[in-house]
Structure formats: structure tokens, C-alpha cells
Coordinates of C-alpha atoms in Angstrom, one line a residue:
Chain A
X7 CA 112.1 88.1 136.0
X8 CA 108.4 87.2 137.0
X9 CA 108.7 88.7 140.4
X10 CA 108.5 92.1 139.9
X11 CA 104.9 92.0 138.1
X12 CA 101.5 92.0 139.2
X13 CA 100.0 89.0 137.7
X14 CA 96.3 89.5 137.0
X15 CA 94.3 88.0 134.1
X16 CA 95.2 91.0 131.5
X17 CA 99.0 90.6 131.9
X18 CA 98.7 86.8 131.4
X19 CA 96.8 87.2 128.5
X20 CA 99.2 90.0 127.0
X21 CA 102.3 87.8 127.9
X22 CA 101.1 84.7 126.3
X23 CA 99.8 86.6 123.2
X24 CA 103.0 88.4 122.8
X25 CA 104.9 85.3 122.9
X26 CA 102.7 83.4 120.7
X27 CA 102.8 86.0 118.2
X28 CA 106.7 86.6 118.3
X29 CA 107.4 82.9 118.1
X30 CA 105.1 83.1 115.0
X31 CA 106.9 85.6 113.1
X32 CA 110.1 84.1 113.7
X33 CA 109.3 80.6 113.0
X34 CA 110.6 80.5 109.4
X35 CA 113.8 81.6 110.7
X36 CA 113.9 79.0 113.3
X37 CA 112.9 76.1 110.9
X38 CA 115.7 77.2 108.6
X39 CA 118.1 77.0 111.5
X40 CA 117.4 73.7 112.3
X41 CA 117.1 72.3 109.0
X42 CA 120.7 73.5 108.2
X43 CA 121.7 70.7 111.3
X44 CA 119.7 68.0 109.4
X45 CA 121.0 65.6 106.4
X46 CA 119.1 66.3 103.2
X47 CA 116.9 63.2 103.8
X48 CA 116.0 64.5 107.4
X49 CA 115.4 67.9 105.9
X50 CA 112.5 66.8 103.8
X51 CA 110.9 64.4 106.2
X52 CA 107.0 65.0 106.6
X53 CA 106.0 65.8 109.4
X54 CA 109.0 67.8 110.2
X55 CA 111.6 66.4 112.5
X56 CA 112.4 68.4 115.8
X57 CA 114.4 65.9 117.5
X58 CA 117.1 64.4 115.4
X59 CA 120.9 64.2 115.9
X60 CA 122.3 67.5 114.1
X61 CA 125.0 67.5 111.9
X62 CA 127.5 70.0 110.8
X63 CA 128.1 68.5 107.0
X64 CA 126.2 71.1 105.2
X65 CA 128.1 73.8 106.7
X66 CA 131.5 72.2 105.8
X67 CA 130.2 71.1 102.3
X68 CA 129.2 74.8 101.7
X69 CA 132.7 76.3 102.5
X70 CA 134.2 73.3 100.1
X71 CA 132.2 73.7 97.3
X72 CA 131.7 77.6 97.2
X73 CA 134.1 79.2 99.0
X74 CA 131.7 81.2 101.4
X75 CA 134.7 83.5 102.8
X76 CA 135.2 84.8 99.5
X77 CA 131.5 86.1 99.3
X78 CA 131.0 87.0 102.7
X79 CA 134.5 89.1 102.2
X80 CA 132.8 90.7 99.6
X81 CA 129.7 91.8 101.3
X82 CA 131.8 93.3 104.2
X83 CA 133.9 95.0 101.7
X84 CA 131.1 96.5 99.6
X85 CA 128.7 97.5 102.7
X86 CA 131.6 99.0 105.2
X87 CA 133.1 101.2 102.2
X88 CA 129.8 102.3 101.1
X89 CA 128.9 103.2 104.2
X90 CA 131.9 105.1 105.0
X91 CA 131.7 106.7 101.8
X92 CA 127.9 107.6 102.1
X93 CA 128.6 108.9 105.2
X94 CA 131.7 111.3 103.9
X95 CA 129.3 112.4 101.5
X96 CA 125.9 112.8 103.4
X97 CA 127.1 114.4 106.7
X98 CA 128.1 117.9 104.9
X99 CA 125.1 118.2 103.0
X100 CA 123.0 117.0 106.0
X101 CA 125.0 119.7 108.0
X102 CA 124.1 122.5 105.1
X103 CA 120.3 121.6 105.2
X104 CA 119.9 121.6 108.7
X105 CA 121.8 124.8 109.8
X106 CA 121.9 126.9 106.7
X107 CA 118.6 126.2 105.0
X108 CA 118.0 128.2 102.0
X109 CA 114.4 128.5 100.2
X110 CA 115.4 125.8 97.9
X111 CA 116.5 123.2 100.4
X112 CA 113.4 121.4 101.0
X113 CA 113.1 121.3 97.2
X114 CA 116.4 119.5 96.9
X115 CA 115.8 116.9 99.9
X116 CA 112.4 116.3 98.0
X117 CA 114.5 115.6 94.8
X118 CA 117.0 113.4 96.6
X119 CA 114.5 111.1 98.0
X120 CA 112.4 110.8 94.5
X121 CA 115.6 109.6 92.8
X122 CA 115.4 106.6 95.5
X123 CA 111.6 106.0 93.9
X124 CA 112.9 105.7 90.6
X125 CA 113.0 101.7 89.6
X126 CA 116.3 100.3 89.6
X127 CA 115.5 98.4 86.7
X128 CA 115.0 101.5 85.0
X129 CA 118.6 102.5 85.3
X130 CA 120.1 98.9 85.0
X131 CA 120.7 98.7 81.2
X132 CA 122.4 102.0 81.1
X133 CA 124.6 101.2 84.2
X134 CA 125.3 97.9 82.6
X135 CA 126.5 99.6 79.4
X136 CA 128.6 102.0 81.6
X137 CA 130.0 99.4 83.4
X138 CA 130.8 96.8 80.6
X139 CA 132.6 100.0 78.6
X140 CA 134.8 100.8 81.8
X141 CA 135.6 97.1 82.6
X142 CA 133.7 97.3 85.6
X143 CA 131.3 94.3 85.7
X144 CA 131.3 91.9 88.3
X145 CA 134.1 94.3 90.5
X146 CA 133.8 95.5 93.9
X147 CA 134.3 98.6 93.1
X148 CA 131.4 99.3 91.0
X149 CA 129.5 97.7 93.5
X150 CA 130.6 99.8 96.2
X151 CA 129.9 103.3 94.2
X152 CA 126.5 101.8 93.8
X153 CA 125.6 100.8 96.9
X154 CA 126.7 104.3 98.0
X155 CA 124.6 105.9 95.5
X156 CA 121.5 104.1 96.0
X157 CA 121.7 104.6 100.2
X158 CA 122.8 108.3 99.9
X159 CA 119.0 110.0 99.7
X160 CA 118.0 108.3 102.8
X161 CA 121.4 108.9 104.5
X162 CA 120.8 112.6 103.8
X163 CA 117.4 112.5 105.5
X164 CA 118.1 110.9 108.5
X165 CA 121.1 113.0 109.2
X166 CA 119.2 115.9 108.6
X167 CA 116.2 115.0 110.8
X168 CA 119.0 114.4 113.5
X169 CA 121.0 117.6 112.9
X170 CA 117.9 119.5 113.1
X171 CA 117.2 118.9 116.6
X172 CA 120.6 120.1 117.9
X173 CA 120.1 124.0 118.9
X174 CA 121.8 126.2 116.3
X175 CA 123.1 128.5 118.9
X176 CA 125.3 126.2 119.9
X177 CA 127.2 125.9 116.5
X178 CA 126.9 130.1 116.4
X179 CA 128.6 130.3 119.8
X180 CA 131.2 128.0 118.6
X181 CA 131.9 130.0 115.7
X182 CA 131.9 133.3 117.7
X183 CA 134.9 131.7 119.8
X184 CA 136.6 131.7 116.3
X185 CA 136.2 127.6 115.6
X186 CA 136.8 126.8 112.1
X187 CA 134.1 124.4 110.2
X188 CA 136.2 121.7 110.8
X189 CA 136.6 122.6 114.7
X190 CA 132.9 123.0 115.0
X191 CA 132.1 119.7 113.5
X192 CA 134.6 117.7 115.4
X193 CA 134.2 119.2 118.7
X194 CA 130.4 120.5 118.6
X195 CA 128.6 118.5 116.3
X196 CA 129.9 115.2 116.3
X197 CA 129.5 114.7 120.1
X198 CA 125.9 115.6 119.8
X199 CA 125.1 113.8 116.8
X200 CA 127.1 110.6 117.5
X201 CA 123.9 108.7 117.8
X202 CA 122.3 109.7 114.8
X203 CA 125.2 109.2 112.7
X204 CA 125.6 105.7 114.1
X205 CA 122.2 104.7 113.2
X206 CA 122.3 106.1 109.9
X207 CA 125.6 104.3 109.4
X208 CA 123.9 101.2 110.7
X209 CA 121.1 101.1 108.5
X210 CA 123.4 101.6 105.5
X211 CA 125.2 98.8 106.4
X212 CA 122.4 96.6 106.6
X213 CA 120.8 97.8 103.3
X214 CA 123.8 97.0 101.6
X215 CA 124.5 93.7 103.0
X216 CA 121.0 92.5 101.9
X217 CA 121.1 94.5 98.7
X218 CA 120.1 92.1 95.8
X219 CA 118.8 93.9 92.5
X220 CA 122.4 95.2 91.7
X221 CA 124.2 92.1 92.9
X222 CA 122.1 89.7 90.9
X223 CA 122.5 91.8 87.7
X224 CA 126.1 93.0 87.9
X225 CA 128.3 90.4 89.4
X226 CA 129.2 86.9 89.3
X227 CA 131.9 84.7 90.8
X228 CA 134.4 87.7 91.4
X229 CA 132.7 90.2 92.9
X230 CA 129.3 88.6 94.1
X231 CA 128.0 89.0 97.6
X232 CA 126.3 86.4 100.0
X233 CA 122.8 87.8 98.4
X234 CA 124.2 86.1 95.1
X235 CA 125.6 83.0 96.8
X236 CA 122.4 82.4 98.0
X237 CA 120.9 82.7 95.1
X238 CA 123.3 80.6 93.2
X239 CA 121.9 77.7 95.5
X240 CA 118.6 78.0 94.3
X241 CA 117.8 76.8 90.9
X242 CA 120.2 73.9 90.3
X243 CA 119.8 72.3 93.8
X244 CA 116.3 72.0 93.5
X245 CA 115.2 70.8 96.8
X246 CA 118.3 70.2 99.1
X247 CA 117.0 72.1 101.9
X248 CA 119.6 71.4 104.1
X249 CA 122.4 72.9 102.1
X250 CA 120.3 75.7 101.3
X251 CA 119.3 76.4 104.7
X252 CA 122.8 76.3 105.9
X253 CA 124.1 78.6 103.1
X254 CA 121.4 80.9 104.3
X255 CA 122.1 80.9 107.8
X256 CA 125.8 81.7 107.0
X257 CA 124.5 84.4 104.7
X258 CA 122.3 86.0 107.3
X259 CA 123.8 85.4 110.2
X260 CA 126.0 87.9 110.6
X261 CA 123.9 90.6 110.0
X262 CA 121.1 89.2 111.8
X263 CA 123.1 89.0 114.9
X264 CA 124.5 92.6 114.2
X265 CA 120.9 94.2 114.0
X266 CA 119.8 92.2 117.0
X267 CA 122.5 94.1 119.2
X268 CA 122.0 97.4 117.5
X269 CA 118.5 97.6 117.2
X270 CA 117.8 100.1 119.7
X271 CA 120.2 102.6 118.1
X272 CA 119.0 101.8 114.6
X273 CA 115.4 102.5 115.2
X274 CA 116.1 105.7 116.7
X275 CA 117.6 107.0 113.7
X276 CA 115.0 105.3 111.4
X277 CA 112.3 107.4 112.7
X278 CA 113.6 110.3 111.0
X279 CA 112.5 112.3 113.9
X280 CA 109.1 111.2 113.9
X281 CA 109.4 110.1 117.4
X282 CA 110.0 112.7 120.2
Chain B
X9 CA 136.6 141.2 98.6
X10 CA 133.8 139.2 99.7
X11 CA 131.8 139.8 103.0
X12 CA 131.9 137.0 105.4
X13 CA 127.9 136.2 104.6
X14 CA 128.8 135.5 101.3
X15 CA 131.9 133.4 102.1
X16 CA 129.5 131.2 104.2
X17 CA 127.1 131.0 101.7
X18 CA 129.9 129.7 99.5
X19 CA 131.0 127.3 102.2
X20 CA 127.4 126.0 102.3
X21 CA 127.3 125.3 98.7
X22 CA 130.6 123.5 98.8
X23 CA 129.5 121.5 101.6
X24 CA 126.4 120.2 99.3
X25 CA 128.2 120.2 96.2
X26 CA 129.4 116.3 96.6
X27 CA 126.0 115.0 97.2
X28 CA 124.1 116.7 94.9
X29 CA 126.8 116.7 92.1
X30 CA 126.7 112.5 92.5
X31 CA 123.0 112.1 92.8
X32 CA 122.4 114.2 90.0
X33 CA 124.9 112.2 87.7
X34 CA 123.7 109.1 89.0
X35 CA 119.9 110.2 88.0
X36 CA 120.8 111.8 84.9
X37 CA 123.3 109.9 82.9
X38 CA 121.1 106.4 83.1
X39 CA 118.2 108.5 82.6
X40 CA 119.3 110.2 79.0
X41 CA 120.6 107.0 78.0
X42 CA 117.5 105.4 79.0
X43 CA 115.5 107.6 77.1
X44 CA 117.9 107.6 73.8
X45 CA 117.7 103.6 74.1
X46 CA 114.0 103.9 74.1
X47 CA 113.9 105.6 70.8
X48 CA 116.3 103.4 68.7
X49 CA 116.4 100.0 68.0
X50 CA 118.7 97.9 70.1
X51 CA 118.2 94.1 70.3
X52 CA 121.2 92.2 71.9
X53 CA 120.6 89.4 69.4
X54 CA 120.5 91.2 66.3
X55 CA 123.5 93.9 66.9
X56 CA 123.7 94.8 63.4
X57 CA 120.0 96.5 63.3
X58 CA 119.8 100.0 64.7
X59 CA 118.8 103.1 64.0
X60 CA 115.9 105.8 65.1
X61 CA 112.6 104.1 65.1
X62 CA 110.2 106.9 66.9
X63 CA 107.7 105.8 69.4
X64 CA 107.6 102.2 68.2
X65 CA 109.2 100.6 71.1
X66 CA 106.6 102.3 73.5
X67 CA 103.6 101.0 71.2
X68 CA 105.2 97.7 71.3
X69 CA 106.0 97.9 75.1
X70 CA 102.2 99.2 75.9
X71 CA 100.6 96.9 73.4
X72 CA 101.9 93.9 75.3
X73 CA 99.2 92.5 77.2
X74 CA 101.5 92.1 80.2
X75 CA 102.1 95.9 80.5
X76 CA 98.6 96.5 81.9
X77 CA 98.9 93.3 84.1
X78 CA 102.2 94.6 85.7
X79 CA 101.2 98.1 86.1
X80 CA 97.9 96.5 88.2
X81 CA 100.5 94.1 89.9
X82 CA 102.7 96.7 91.0
X83 CA 100.2 99.0 92.5
X84 CA 98.3 96.2 94.4
X85 CA 101.5 94.6 95.5
X86 CA 102.5 98.0 97.0
X87 CA 99.0 98.8 98.4
X88 CA 98.5 95.4 100.0
X89 CA 101.9 95.2 101.9
X90 CA 101.6 98.8 103.1
X91 CA 97.8 98.3 104.3
X92 CA 99.2 94.8 105.9
X93 CA 102.5 96.2 107.5
X94 CA 100.9 98.9 108.9
X95 CA 97.7 97.7 110.4
X96 CA 99.6 94.4 112.0
X97 CA 102.3 96.4 112.9
X98 CA 100.3 98.9 115.0
X99 CA 98.3 96.2 116.6
X100 CA 101.5 94.1 117.6
X101 CA 103.2 97.6 119.0
X102 CA 99.9 98.0 120.8
X103 CA 100.1 94.6 122.4
X104 CA 103.7 94.6 123.2
X105 CA 104.0 98.3 124.4
X106 CA 103.4 97.7 128.4
X107 CA 105.7 95.5 130.1
X108 CA 105.6 91.9 130.5
X109 CA 107.9 89.3 131.2
X110 CA 110.5 88.5 128.3
X111 CA 109.7 91.9 126.5
X112 CA 113.2 92.7 125.2
X113 CA 113.4 89.1 123.5
X114 CA 110.1 89.3 122.3
X115 CA 111.0 92.4 120.5
X116 CA 114.3 90.9 119.1
X117 CA 112.4 87.8 117.9
X118 CA 109.6 90.0 116.0
X119 CA 112.1 92.6 114.3
X120 CA 114.4 89.7 113.0
X121 CA 112.8 89.4 109.5
X122 CA 113.7 93.0 108.7
X123 CA 117.2 91.8 108.8
X124 CA 116.9 89.0 106.4
X125 CA 118.1 89.5 102.6
X126 CA 115.4 89.2 99.9
X127 CA 117.1 86.3 98.1
X128 CA 116.9 84.4 101.6
X129 CA 113.4 85.2 102.3
X130 CA 112.2 84.0 99.0
X131 CA 114.1 80.8 99.3
X132 CA 113.0 80.3 102.6
X133 CA 109.3 81.0 101.7
X134 CA 109.6 79.2 98.2
X135 CA 110.7 76.2 99.4
X136 CA 110.5 75.4 103.0
X137 CA 107.2 77.5 103.6
X138 CA 105.0 77.0 100.7
X139 CA 106.3 73.5 98.9
X140 CA 103.1 72.1 98.4
X141 CA 104.2 68.5 99.4
X142 CA 106.9 69.2 102.4
X143 CA 106.3 72.6 103.2
X144 CA 105.3 73.6 106.6
X145 CA 101.9 75.3 105.3
X146 CA 101.2 72.1 103.4
X147 CA 102.0 70.3 106.3
X148 CA 99.5 72.4 108.5
X149 CA 97.1 72.0 105.6
X150 CA 97.0 68.4 105.9
X151 CA 97.0 68.4 109.8
X152 CA 93.7 70.1 109.6
X153 CA 92.5 67.8 106.7
X154 CA 92.3 70.1 104.0
X155 CA 93.9 70.1 100.6
X156 CA 97.1 71.5 100.6
X157 CA 97.4 75.1 98.7
X158 CA 100.1 74.8 96.0
X159 CA 100.9 78.5 96.7
X160 CA 103.3 79.5 94.2
X161 CA 101.5 78.2 91.3
X162 CA 97.7 79.1 92.5
X163 CA 98.1 82.1 94.6
X164 CA 101.6 83.6 93.1
X165 CA 101.0 87.4 93.6
X166 CA 99.4 86.6 97.2
X167 CA 102.7 84.4 98.1
X168 CA 104.7 87.4 97.0
X169 CA 102.8 89.8 99.0
X170 CA 103.2 87.2 102.3
X171 CA 106.8 87.1 102.0
X172 CA 107.0 90.9 101.5
X173 CA 104.7 91.6 104.4
X174 CA 106.8 89.0 107.0
X175 CA 109.7 91.4 105.7
X176 CA 108.1 94.6 106.4
X177 CA 105.8 94.1 109.0
X178 CA 108.7 94.2 111.8
X179 CA 109.7 97.4 110.3
X180 CA 106.6 99.0 111.1
X181 CA 106.1 97.4 114.2
X182 CA 109.2 98.7 115.5
X183 CA 109.1 102.3 114.6
X184 CA 105.6 102.3 116.3
X185 CA 106.9 100.8 119.4
X186 CA 109.5 103.6 119.8
X187 CA 107.0 106.2 119.0
X188 CA 104.5 104.7 121.6
X189 CA 107.2 104.7 123.9
X190 CA 107.4 108.4 124.2
X191 CA 103.4 109.2 124.8
X192 CA 102.4 111.2 127.4
X193 CA 101.6 108.4 129.9
X194 CA 99.7 111.0 132.5
X195 CA 97.4 111.8 130.0
X196 CA 96.6 108.2 129.2
X197 CA 95.9 107.7 133.0
X198 CA 93.8 110.6 133.0
X199 CA 91.4 109.5 130.2
X200 CA 91.4 106.0 131.6
X201 CA 90.2 107.3 135.2
X202 CA 87.7 109.8 133.2
X203 CA 86.2 106.5 131.8
X204 CA 87.4 106.5 128.2
X205 CA 87.4 103.1 126.2
X206 CA 90.2 101.7 124.6
X207 CA 88.8 102.7 121.2
X208 CA 88.4 106.5 122.3
X209 CA 91.9 106.6 123.5
X210 CA 93.2 105.1 120.1
X211 CA 91.0 107.5 118.0
X212 CA 91.8 110.5 119.9
X213 CA 95.2 110.0 121.4
X214 CA 97.3 107.2 119.9
X215 CA 96.3 107.9 116.4
X216 CA 97.1 111.9 116.3
X217 CA 100.5 110.7 118.0
X218 CA 101.1 108.0 115.6
X219 CA 100.7 110.2 112.4
X220 CA 103.8 111.2 111.6
X221 CA 105.6 107.7 112.5
X222 CA 103.1 106.5 110.1
X223 CA 104.0 108.7 107.2
X224 CA 107.6 107.9 107.9
X225 CA 106.5 104.1 107.2
X226 CA 104.6 104.6 104.5
X227 CA 107.3 106.6 102.6
X228 CA 110.1 104.2 102.9
X229 CA 107.9 101.2 102.0
X230 CA 106.9 102.6 99.2
X231 CA 110.7 103.4 98.2
X232 CA 111.4 100.1 98.4
X233 CA 108.3 98.3 97.4
X234 CA 107.8 100.2 94.0
X235 CA 110.9 98.2 92.6
X236 CA 110.3 94.6 94.1
X237 CA 112.6 92.3 92.0
X238 CA 114.6 89.5 94.2
X239 CA 111.5 88.0 95.5
X240 CA 109.8 87.9 92.4
X241 CA 112.7 87.0 90.3
X242 CA 113.6 83.9 92.7
X243 CA 110.1 82.5 93.6
X244 CA 107.5 82.9 90.7
X245 CA 109.7 84.7 87.5
X246 CA 106.6 86.6 87.3
X247 CA 104.0 83.8 86.3
X248 CA 102.2 81.7 85.9
X249 CA 101.5 83.8 82.7
X250 CA 101.9 87.3 84.2
X251 CA 100.0 86.7 87.2
X252 CA 102.8 87.8 89.6
X253 CA 104.7 90.2 87.3
X254 CA 105.2 93.7 88.3
X255 CA 106.8 96.0 86.2
X256 CA 110.3 96.0 87.6
X257 CA 110.6 92.1 86.6
X258 CA 108.7 93.0 83.1
X259 CA 111.4 95.5 82.0
X260 CA 113.9 93.0 83.4
X261 CA 112.5 90.1 81.4
X262 CA 112.3 92.3 78.4
X263 CA 115.8 93.3 78.3
X264 CA 117.6 90.4 79.6
X265 CA 115.1 87.4 78.9
X266 CA 113.6 88.6 75.5
X267 CA 117.0 90.7 74.8
X268 CA 114.8 93.8 73.5
X269 CA 116.6 96.7 74.9
X270 CA 114.5 99.1 72.8
X271 CA 111.5 97.9 74.3
X272 CA 112.8 97.6 77.8
X273 CA 114.1 101.2 77.9
X274 CA 110.3 102.1 76.8
X275 CA 109.1 100.4 79.7
X276 CA 111.7 101.8 82.2
X277 CA 110.7 105.5 81.0
X278 CA 107.2 104.2 82.1
X279 CA 108.4 103.0 85.4
X280 CA 109.9 106.1 86.1
X281 CA 106.7 108.0 85.3
X282 CA 104.9 105.6 87.3
X283 CA 107.5 106.3 90.3
X284 CA 106.9 110.4 89.7
X285 CA 103.4 109.9 89.9
X286 CA 103.5 107.7 93.4
X287 CA 106.0 110.0 94.7
X288 CA 103.7 113.3 94.1
X289 CA 100.7 111.5 95.5
X290 CA 102.8 110.6 98.3
X291 CA 104.1 113.9 98.9
X292 CA 100.7 115.6 98.6
X293 CA 99.3 113.1 101.1
X294 CA 102.0 112.6 103.9
X295 CA 104.3 115.4 102.8
X296 CA 103.0 117.7 105.8
X297 CA 103.7 115.1 108.2
X298 CA 107.0 114.9 107.4
X299 CA 107.9 118.4 107.9
X300 CA 107.5 119.5 111.3

């Protein structure tokens, strides 16, 4: 890995600086990961211990005490379902904006984005009351719908900027050959925009997994996701860093690893077509 | 009989219907209810008291000394985090743009904070980094022989800004990296041969190329930063006093800690107005960059 570089002073400085800064940014996560393998006493030792005999007891205790798998399952269900539902609603809209724009398309898209700027807290009480009346407080169903709605504007935008790059002639040619809208979508649009659809879905998964506001305010034991499991370790546990670290690692682990593997794909869509 | 043209227009409308109608419902129903609540007496502790109260909820919310602080904190938080993340994100992107050993791994490490959920982010910084006795930052202070800072007590808003910047800087950085990779290499080389300094290149080649990605970063960050909640809820609870209370947290406190839904709803109407002002401002400023 070092062989192919022409080493000079500039490259050395650049390499060292980049690594130092990357480790600095990553340090808090590393620290948490290391802490999760300590005993509680080791965890708050000053100065921090870096050499110790690792233990798994924090992880077993988290599962024993609060049923990690239940919350993890809620996280998976709500993020996956809201992503699928969101794509089903957003793809047709983005298709229409991209391939049959009218005078009002831009305005409608701006309006969609503006709904995202409304602070969620402004809608909290009405949504809470509605959920209460319908018996949907603390339900996975309500959470899934809410996740879908809060991600929808961004999904439409991302898909739109992706579809926009597909030459309209290709779709028109298909239509001339007698393709129905469904054929056109399945055989022409889908293969050409798989990347964009994938990155939109990926972002939606990440955002839903990490969503905290609605989860903290609308759910408790039944429909709570990992975001609320972690929050429940905050107040009563006080300084129990090792357990807190273990539960945090368990909560972010799946999505961080997922993010590492999909980062290139993810970013391509996130640029909203800004990068050519 | 309808013409094919009309027919296709109908199809397009049908394709838009699910997205537009669900979003409309999602927006209008809470909005109407919020406006309604803001004009009635609605206190969870006094379920019997009710009735139209005119503008008094608004008066109550505005004259609350915390209101001015909350608006100020919301905008300060937004502005600081956007400036910090764009500046550092851009600097980092320029640094790691050209190949060096381990570039891929550095990228992975740098982007990681973006995937951390707000509750974990907040707890991680509150306890392990910023605890005035055991925290890493306190240990660093002690190492250099200075008094450890009690971050959340003495610099609460700044602490929240640090957490949010840590989370959003990777996002900015990654978008800039992706954008830099599509720069015209020949043009850069030619300008180097002509003796252009880095600053000249930055000003005339990099900056114009980055205008659009920069607009995207600012837009997305504004959307998410206007309503920061979990980080404040978990670390400082808006305090001490109102030092780290933003509008979102103030409304939350009014409704669910003081149980005054009427006043909270009046606050929510203000938050919506503020969001719209920022949105109009934003669209004016960077809207052109977002269109082609």
C-alpha cells in the first residue's frame, strides 16, 4: 500500500495530518467502544485506562435488563417499512416532476420541502392528541407512518434530481413502442435509476433509525426504538458509563456498519445532483 | 372522449396525488389544530377550564422572558453549526482529496459521526467527553495544568454546538469530497503551471465548482438544525436558566413540563412563522443554485 506513492515532504505532511484529524473525529466513538468492555470502576478511572482485561458483562446485562432485541426489532421494522412506504409514494411523484413538469412543479416541490422546515414540536401536540384518540400512542404503526411523512419531502427531492438526469427521449421511445406506464417504469426507468433509488432508500433508513424526537415523545415500552432504549439509560443510571457505552454501541453498531459499507452509494444521491 | 394529451395529464396528476395529499394532511391537520389550541384555554392540569381566550396565549408566550432567548439561541445555534461544519468540512475535504496511503479508511472514520443517533451523541459527549471530573476533556485540561471546564454548566449552548458540529461536519465533508472528485484536473494542472497560488485556485476554480454542493449542505443542515431537540433534552434540559433553550425545547417545556398546551401552541405558531422566514430567506439566497 505504500509502494505506489512517490514520497515527498508534502505527501508525508498530508498523510499524517489526514490520519490525525480522522482519528480525532473518530475518537469519541472509539472511546465509547473501549469503555463498553470495561467494568464500571475501570470506566471512570482517571486517567482513562487503555490496557485492561476486557469483559462482556455489560452487554449481557443490557440484554437481561431491558430486552435489547425487542427495541432493535422495532428499529428495524419502523425504518424498513417507512422506507418502502416512502419509496412507493415518492417515486411516482418524482417521476411526474421530472418527466412531465408543469408550471407549478417547482412551487409544489418547494412547498414539500418547506413542510420539512416546520419544527416537529409545532405538530407534536396535535399528533399526540390524534394518536391518543385513535389508540395509536406507543404503536409501531403510528411511528412508521410518521417516519414516512417526515422523510417524504427529502425522498421526493433526491429521486427528482436523480430522474432528471435520465434523457426523456429514452422514455418517449419506449412509449412509442407501446409500453405502458408500468412497463416504462419497470424496464426503462428502474434499471437506469437503481443507484438513485438505492441511495434514497439508504438515507431514509439511516434517518429513521436515528430519529429521536417522535420516538421520545410518542412511545415507551411497547413501540420504543433503540433511540429511546439509549435515552432510558441516561437519567437513572447517572454515571454507569460502561453499561451506557454498551447499550450505545448496540444501538449505533448496526447502522454505522451499514453506513460504512454504503457510504459511497449514499453520498451520490445526497448531493441532489449537485455533483456532476 | 378525452384526447391522449388530457389522458396523460390525468395520469401525471394521479402519480402526484399520494405524495401531495398525504403531505397536505400531515401539514394541514396539525397546523389547524395548533392554531385552534392557541386560541383556547387548554391546560392539562385544569381539564375543566376551557373556552376562547383570544390572543392571551400569544401574549403569555411572548412576554415570557425565555421567548427572546429561545429565538436568539435557535438562530445562533443554526448559524454557528452551519458556519463551523461548512468551513471545517471544506478544509478537510481539500486535505484528503488527493490520494494518500489509507485514504479509504480515513474517509470511513471521518463519516462515522453522521450515523450516530442524537441520543447517543448527546450522552456520549455529556458523560464521557464533557464530565468535569472523569471526562476526556477534563483529563486534557488537567494534563496541561489548567482548570477543567464544566462544559454543560458554564458553556451550555457552546457544548451543544460542539456536539452538533461533530455530527454534521462529516456530512458536509463527504459531499465536498464527492464534488471535488469531479473537478477538471487538467484545468487545475494548467493553472498550476501558469503559477497560480493555492488561494487563487481556491477562489477562482474550487469555490465556483463548490457553490451548488454548498447550497445543498446548507439547505439540509438548516432543515435539521431548526428543530434540534434530543441533544438539548438529554444534556442540558435547556439550562442553566434559559442558556441553551431553543424554540423547540421551550415549546416542549411549556406543553409537557408546564402542561400549558394553549401557550405551547401559540409558541408553535411562532416557530412555524420563524421557520417560514428562514425558508424564504434560504430560498432567496441559495434557491438559484439548487435549480440548474
